[in-house]
Short mmCIF file of C-alpha atoms in Angstrom, two decimals:
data_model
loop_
_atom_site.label_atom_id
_atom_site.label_comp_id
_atom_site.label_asym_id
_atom_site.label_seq_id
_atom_site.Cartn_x
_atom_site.Cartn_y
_atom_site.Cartn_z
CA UNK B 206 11.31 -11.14 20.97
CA UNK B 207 11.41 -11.61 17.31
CA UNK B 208 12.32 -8.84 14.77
CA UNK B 209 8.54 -7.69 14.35
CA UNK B 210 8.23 -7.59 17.93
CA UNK B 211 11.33 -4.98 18.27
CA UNK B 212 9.97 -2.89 15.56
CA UNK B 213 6.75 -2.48 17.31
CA UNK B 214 8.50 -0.82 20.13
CA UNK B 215 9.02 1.43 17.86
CA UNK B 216 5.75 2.86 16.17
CA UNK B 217 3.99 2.20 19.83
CA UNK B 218 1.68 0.68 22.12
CA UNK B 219 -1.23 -0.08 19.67
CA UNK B 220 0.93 -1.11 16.60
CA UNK B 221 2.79 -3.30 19.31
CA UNK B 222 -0.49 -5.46 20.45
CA UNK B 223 -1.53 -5.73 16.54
CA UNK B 224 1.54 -7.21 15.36
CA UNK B 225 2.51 -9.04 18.43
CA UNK B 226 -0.73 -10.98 17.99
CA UNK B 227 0.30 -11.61 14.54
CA UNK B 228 3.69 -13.94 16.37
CA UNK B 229 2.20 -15.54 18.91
CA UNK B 230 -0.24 -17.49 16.35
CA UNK B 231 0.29 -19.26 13.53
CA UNK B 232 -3.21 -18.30 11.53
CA UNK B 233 -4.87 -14.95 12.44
CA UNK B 234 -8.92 -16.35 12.29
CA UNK B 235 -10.20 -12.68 13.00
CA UNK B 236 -10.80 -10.60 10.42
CA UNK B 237 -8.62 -7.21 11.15
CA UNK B 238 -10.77 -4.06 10.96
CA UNK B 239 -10.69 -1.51 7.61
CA UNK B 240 -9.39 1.38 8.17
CA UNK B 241 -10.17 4.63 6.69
CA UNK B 242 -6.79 6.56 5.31
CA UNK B 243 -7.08 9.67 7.51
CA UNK B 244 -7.14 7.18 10.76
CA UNK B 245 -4.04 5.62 9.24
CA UNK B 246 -1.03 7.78 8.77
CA UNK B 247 1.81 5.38 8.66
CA UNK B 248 -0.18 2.86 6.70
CA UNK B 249 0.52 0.05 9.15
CA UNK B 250 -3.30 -0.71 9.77
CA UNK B 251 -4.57 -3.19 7.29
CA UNK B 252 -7.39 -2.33 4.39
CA UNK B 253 -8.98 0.83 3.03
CA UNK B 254 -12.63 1.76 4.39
CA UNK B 255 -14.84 3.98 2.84
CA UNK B 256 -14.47 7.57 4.11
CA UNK B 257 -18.35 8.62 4.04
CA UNK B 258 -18.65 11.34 7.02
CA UNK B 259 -19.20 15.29 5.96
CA UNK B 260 -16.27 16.18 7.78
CA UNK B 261 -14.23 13.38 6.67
CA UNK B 262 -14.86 13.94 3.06
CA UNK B 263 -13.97 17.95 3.46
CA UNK B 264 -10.82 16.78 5.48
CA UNK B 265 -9.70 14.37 1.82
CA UNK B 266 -10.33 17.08 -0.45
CA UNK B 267 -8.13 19.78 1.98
CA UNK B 268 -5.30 16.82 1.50
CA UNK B 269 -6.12 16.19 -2.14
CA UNK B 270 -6.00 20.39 -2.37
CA UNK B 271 -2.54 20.42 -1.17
CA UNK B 272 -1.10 18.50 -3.52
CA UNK B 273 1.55 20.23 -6.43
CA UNK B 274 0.67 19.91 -10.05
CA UNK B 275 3.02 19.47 -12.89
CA UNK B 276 3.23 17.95 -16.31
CA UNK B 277 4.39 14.12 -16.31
CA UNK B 278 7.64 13.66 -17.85
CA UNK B 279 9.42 10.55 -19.56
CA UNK B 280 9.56 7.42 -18.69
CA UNK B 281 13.27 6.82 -20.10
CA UNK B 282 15.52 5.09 -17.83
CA UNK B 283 13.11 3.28 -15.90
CA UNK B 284 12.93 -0.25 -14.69
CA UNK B 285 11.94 -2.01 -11.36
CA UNK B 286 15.41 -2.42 -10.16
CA UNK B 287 15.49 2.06 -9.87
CA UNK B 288 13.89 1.24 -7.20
CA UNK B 289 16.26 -1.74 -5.04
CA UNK B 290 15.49 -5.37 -5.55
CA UNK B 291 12.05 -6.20 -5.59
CA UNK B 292 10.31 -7.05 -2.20
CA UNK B 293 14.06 -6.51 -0.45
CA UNK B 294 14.20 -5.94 3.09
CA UNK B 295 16.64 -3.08 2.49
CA UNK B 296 14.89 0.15 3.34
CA UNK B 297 15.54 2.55 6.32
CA UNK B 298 13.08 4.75 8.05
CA UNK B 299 9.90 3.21 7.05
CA UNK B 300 7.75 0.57 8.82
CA UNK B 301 8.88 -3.09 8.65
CA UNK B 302 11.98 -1.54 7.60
CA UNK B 303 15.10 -4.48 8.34
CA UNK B 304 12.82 -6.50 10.13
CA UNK B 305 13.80 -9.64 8.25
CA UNK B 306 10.80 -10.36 5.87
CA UNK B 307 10.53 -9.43 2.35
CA UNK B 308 7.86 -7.05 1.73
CA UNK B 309 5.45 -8.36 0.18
CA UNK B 310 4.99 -10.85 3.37
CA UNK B 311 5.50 -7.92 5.15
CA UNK B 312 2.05 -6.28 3.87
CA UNK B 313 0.30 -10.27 2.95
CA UNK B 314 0.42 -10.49 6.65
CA UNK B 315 -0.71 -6.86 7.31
CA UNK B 316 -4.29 -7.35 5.73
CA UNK B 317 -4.56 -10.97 5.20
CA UNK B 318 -7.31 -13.03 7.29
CA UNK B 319 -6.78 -16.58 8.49
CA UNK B 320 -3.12 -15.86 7.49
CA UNK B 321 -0.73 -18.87 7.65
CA UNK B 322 3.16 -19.09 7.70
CA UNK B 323 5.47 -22.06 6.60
CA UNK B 324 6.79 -24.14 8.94
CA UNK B 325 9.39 -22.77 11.05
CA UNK B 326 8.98 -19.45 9.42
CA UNK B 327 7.93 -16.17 11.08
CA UNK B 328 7.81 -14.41 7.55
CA UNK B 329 6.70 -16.59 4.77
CA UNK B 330 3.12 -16.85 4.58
CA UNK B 331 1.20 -19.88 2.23
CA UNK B 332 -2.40 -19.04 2.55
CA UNK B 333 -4.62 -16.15 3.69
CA UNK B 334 -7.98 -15.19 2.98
CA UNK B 335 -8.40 -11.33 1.06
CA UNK B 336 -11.22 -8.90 0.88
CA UNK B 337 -9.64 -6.92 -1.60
CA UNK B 338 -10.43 -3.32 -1.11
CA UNK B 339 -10.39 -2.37 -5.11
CA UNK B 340 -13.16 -4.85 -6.00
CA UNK B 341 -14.72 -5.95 -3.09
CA UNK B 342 -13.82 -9.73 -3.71
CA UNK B 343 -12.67 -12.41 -1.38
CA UNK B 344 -9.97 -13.82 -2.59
CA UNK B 345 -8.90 -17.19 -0.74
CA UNK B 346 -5.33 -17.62 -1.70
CA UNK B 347 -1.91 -19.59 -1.27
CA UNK B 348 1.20 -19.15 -2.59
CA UNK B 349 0.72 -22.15 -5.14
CA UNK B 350 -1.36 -19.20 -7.02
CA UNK B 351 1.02 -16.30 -6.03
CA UNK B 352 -0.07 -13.65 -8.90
CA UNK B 353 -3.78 -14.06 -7.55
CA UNK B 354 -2.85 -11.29 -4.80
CA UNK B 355 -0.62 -8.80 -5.90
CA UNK B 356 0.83 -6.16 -3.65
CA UNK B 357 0.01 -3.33 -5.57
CA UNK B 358 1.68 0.45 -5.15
CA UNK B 359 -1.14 2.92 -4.85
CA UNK B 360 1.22 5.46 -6.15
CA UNK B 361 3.05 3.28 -9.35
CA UNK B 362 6.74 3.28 -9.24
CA UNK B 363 6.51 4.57 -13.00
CA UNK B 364 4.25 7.30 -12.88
CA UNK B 365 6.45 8.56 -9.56
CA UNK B 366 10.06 8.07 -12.11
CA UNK B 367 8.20 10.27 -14.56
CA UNK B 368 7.37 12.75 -11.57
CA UNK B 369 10.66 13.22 -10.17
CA UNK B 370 11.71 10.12 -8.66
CA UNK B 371 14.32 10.06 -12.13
CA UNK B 372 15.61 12.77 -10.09
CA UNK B 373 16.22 11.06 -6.28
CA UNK B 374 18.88 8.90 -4.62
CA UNK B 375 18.21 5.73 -4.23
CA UNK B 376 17.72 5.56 -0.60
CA UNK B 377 14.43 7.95 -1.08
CA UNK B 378 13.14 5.17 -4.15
CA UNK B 379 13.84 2.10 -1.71
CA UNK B 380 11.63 3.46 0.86
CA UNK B 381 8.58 4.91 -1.26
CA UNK B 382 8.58 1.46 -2.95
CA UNK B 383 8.75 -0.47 -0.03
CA UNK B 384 6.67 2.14 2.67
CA UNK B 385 3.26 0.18 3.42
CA UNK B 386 1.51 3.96 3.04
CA UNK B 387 2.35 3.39 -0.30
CA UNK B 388 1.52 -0.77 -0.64
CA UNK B 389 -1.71 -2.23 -0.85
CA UNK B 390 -2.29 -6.21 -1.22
CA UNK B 391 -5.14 -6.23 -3.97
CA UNK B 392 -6.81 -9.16 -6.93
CA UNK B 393 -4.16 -9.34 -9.19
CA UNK B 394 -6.29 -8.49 -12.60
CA UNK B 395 -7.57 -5.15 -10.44
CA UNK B 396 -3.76 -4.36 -10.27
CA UNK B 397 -2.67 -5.83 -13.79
CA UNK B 398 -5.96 -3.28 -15.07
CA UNK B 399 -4.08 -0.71 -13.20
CA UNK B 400 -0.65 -0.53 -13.87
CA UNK B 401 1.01 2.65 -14.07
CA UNK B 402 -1.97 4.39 -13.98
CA UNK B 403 -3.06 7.82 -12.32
CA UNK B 404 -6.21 8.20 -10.92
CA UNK B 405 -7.39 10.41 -14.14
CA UNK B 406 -6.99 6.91 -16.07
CA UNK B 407 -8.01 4.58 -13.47
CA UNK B 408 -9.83 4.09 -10.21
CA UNK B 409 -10.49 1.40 -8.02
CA UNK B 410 -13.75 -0.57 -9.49
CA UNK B 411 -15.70 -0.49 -6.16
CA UNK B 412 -16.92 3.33 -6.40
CA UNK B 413 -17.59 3.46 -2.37
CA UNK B 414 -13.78 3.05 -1.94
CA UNK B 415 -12.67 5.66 -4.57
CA UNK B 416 -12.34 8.69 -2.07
CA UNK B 417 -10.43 6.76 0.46
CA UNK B 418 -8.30 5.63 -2.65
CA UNK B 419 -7.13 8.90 -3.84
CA UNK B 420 -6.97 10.04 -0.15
CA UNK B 421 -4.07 7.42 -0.06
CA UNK B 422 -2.14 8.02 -3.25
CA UNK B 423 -2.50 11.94 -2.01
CA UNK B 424 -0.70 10.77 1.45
CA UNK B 425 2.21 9.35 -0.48
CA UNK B 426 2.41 11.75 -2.75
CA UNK B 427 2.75 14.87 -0.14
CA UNK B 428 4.93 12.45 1.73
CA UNK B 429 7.47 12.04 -0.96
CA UNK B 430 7.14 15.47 -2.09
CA UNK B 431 6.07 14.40 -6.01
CA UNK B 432 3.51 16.58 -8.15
CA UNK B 433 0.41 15.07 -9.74
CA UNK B 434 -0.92 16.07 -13.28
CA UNK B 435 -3.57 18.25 -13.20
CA UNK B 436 -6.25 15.79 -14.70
CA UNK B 437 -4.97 13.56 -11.92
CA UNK B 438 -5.39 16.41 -9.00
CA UNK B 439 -8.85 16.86 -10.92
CA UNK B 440 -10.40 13.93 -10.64
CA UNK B 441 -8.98 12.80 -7.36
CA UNK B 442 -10.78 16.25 -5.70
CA UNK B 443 -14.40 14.88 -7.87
CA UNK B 444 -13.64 11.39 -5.47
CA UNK B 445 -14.72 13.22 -1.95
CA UNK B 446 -17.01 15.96 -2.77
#
């Protein structure tokens, strides 16, 4: 069994069929099913869908509603490499963790359709096809145009230094930067418009996605234990009403 297959032991039955598929076939032509954030815990199904039931949308805003506020601090002291080496597969206790792919393939492979690896490799994929869940385009990419997909971090690695990640070991910064709850593969000038933006200064552009968005960046945050500001809480609670 390869290294993906013994992690799937590990977060179950239905993970275990989903990513077993994934190594038995060089391209995946099917396109894997959206799923909403409250049906997706540990972040290991691909996508975002809308959440649009009444009891769905009350369920987001009890999440949102649990979330600390606090002011945002500096961002002094931070760079990328606060958080390990980019894309490294060095974290523990997170899935994909040590399975032998960086990251990024990690999650490319996750929600990618029609996904293909290089030769010989288990890890590496070339091409995929995207519907990318902040804009609603399909994006039909290969690694010749690499920054066309980027993998983005729902919650930024900079706004989480300047909200108390300054303040954790490393260990805890490896895994929120490299926890698929946390990693999203998205159009690259969707996640260049976002950068280290909180949802008070930016929100997905597709408005039907919004509530499932913030439902996300509320997961991680509660997860990890950081604060949002209070315009942030604000406007992520307007998203599901």
């Amino acid at each position: 069994m390869s290294a993906r297959g013994v992690f799937t032991v590990v977060l179950g039955a239905a993970v275990l069929f989903s990513l077993s598929a994934r190594d038995e076939t060089p391209a995946r032509a099917t396109a894997p099913a959206r799923v909403a954030p409250l049906d997706n815990p540990y972040g290991v199904q691909p996508g975002l869908a809308a959440v649009r039931s009444p009891g769905d949308r009350r369920a987001a805003t009890r999440l949102i509603g649990r979330l600390r506020v606090a002011g945002m601090g500096s961002k002094a002291g931070y760079g990328r490499l606060r958080y390990g080496e980019n894309w490294a597969d060095t974290a523990r206790g997170v899935p994909y963790a040590r399975n032998g792919c960086r990251t990024r393939d990690d999650l490319l492979a996750r929600d990618g359709e029609q996904v293909r690896y290089r030769r010989g490799s288990e890890c590496v994929v070339v091409s995929m096809r995207l519907r990318d869940p902040y804009t609603g385009r399909i994006v039909r990419w290969s690694k010749s145009r690499s920054d066309e997909v980027q993998v983005d971090h729902v919650v930024p690695l900079s706004y989480g230094w300047r909200m108390g990640a300054s303040r954790w070991p490393m260990s805890k910064r490896t895994r929120i930067a490299n926890d698929p709850l946390n990693l999203l593969p998205v159009y690259g000038d969707a996640n260049e418009a976002k950068g280290g933006s909180g949802p008070a200064s930016w929100l997905p552009p597709r408005r039907g996605i919004r509530c499932a968005y913030v439902v996300r960046f509320a997961q991680v945050a509660l997860k990890y234990g950081l604060p949002v500001t209070r315009a942030d809480k604000r406007v992520m609670l307007a998203q599901c009403r």
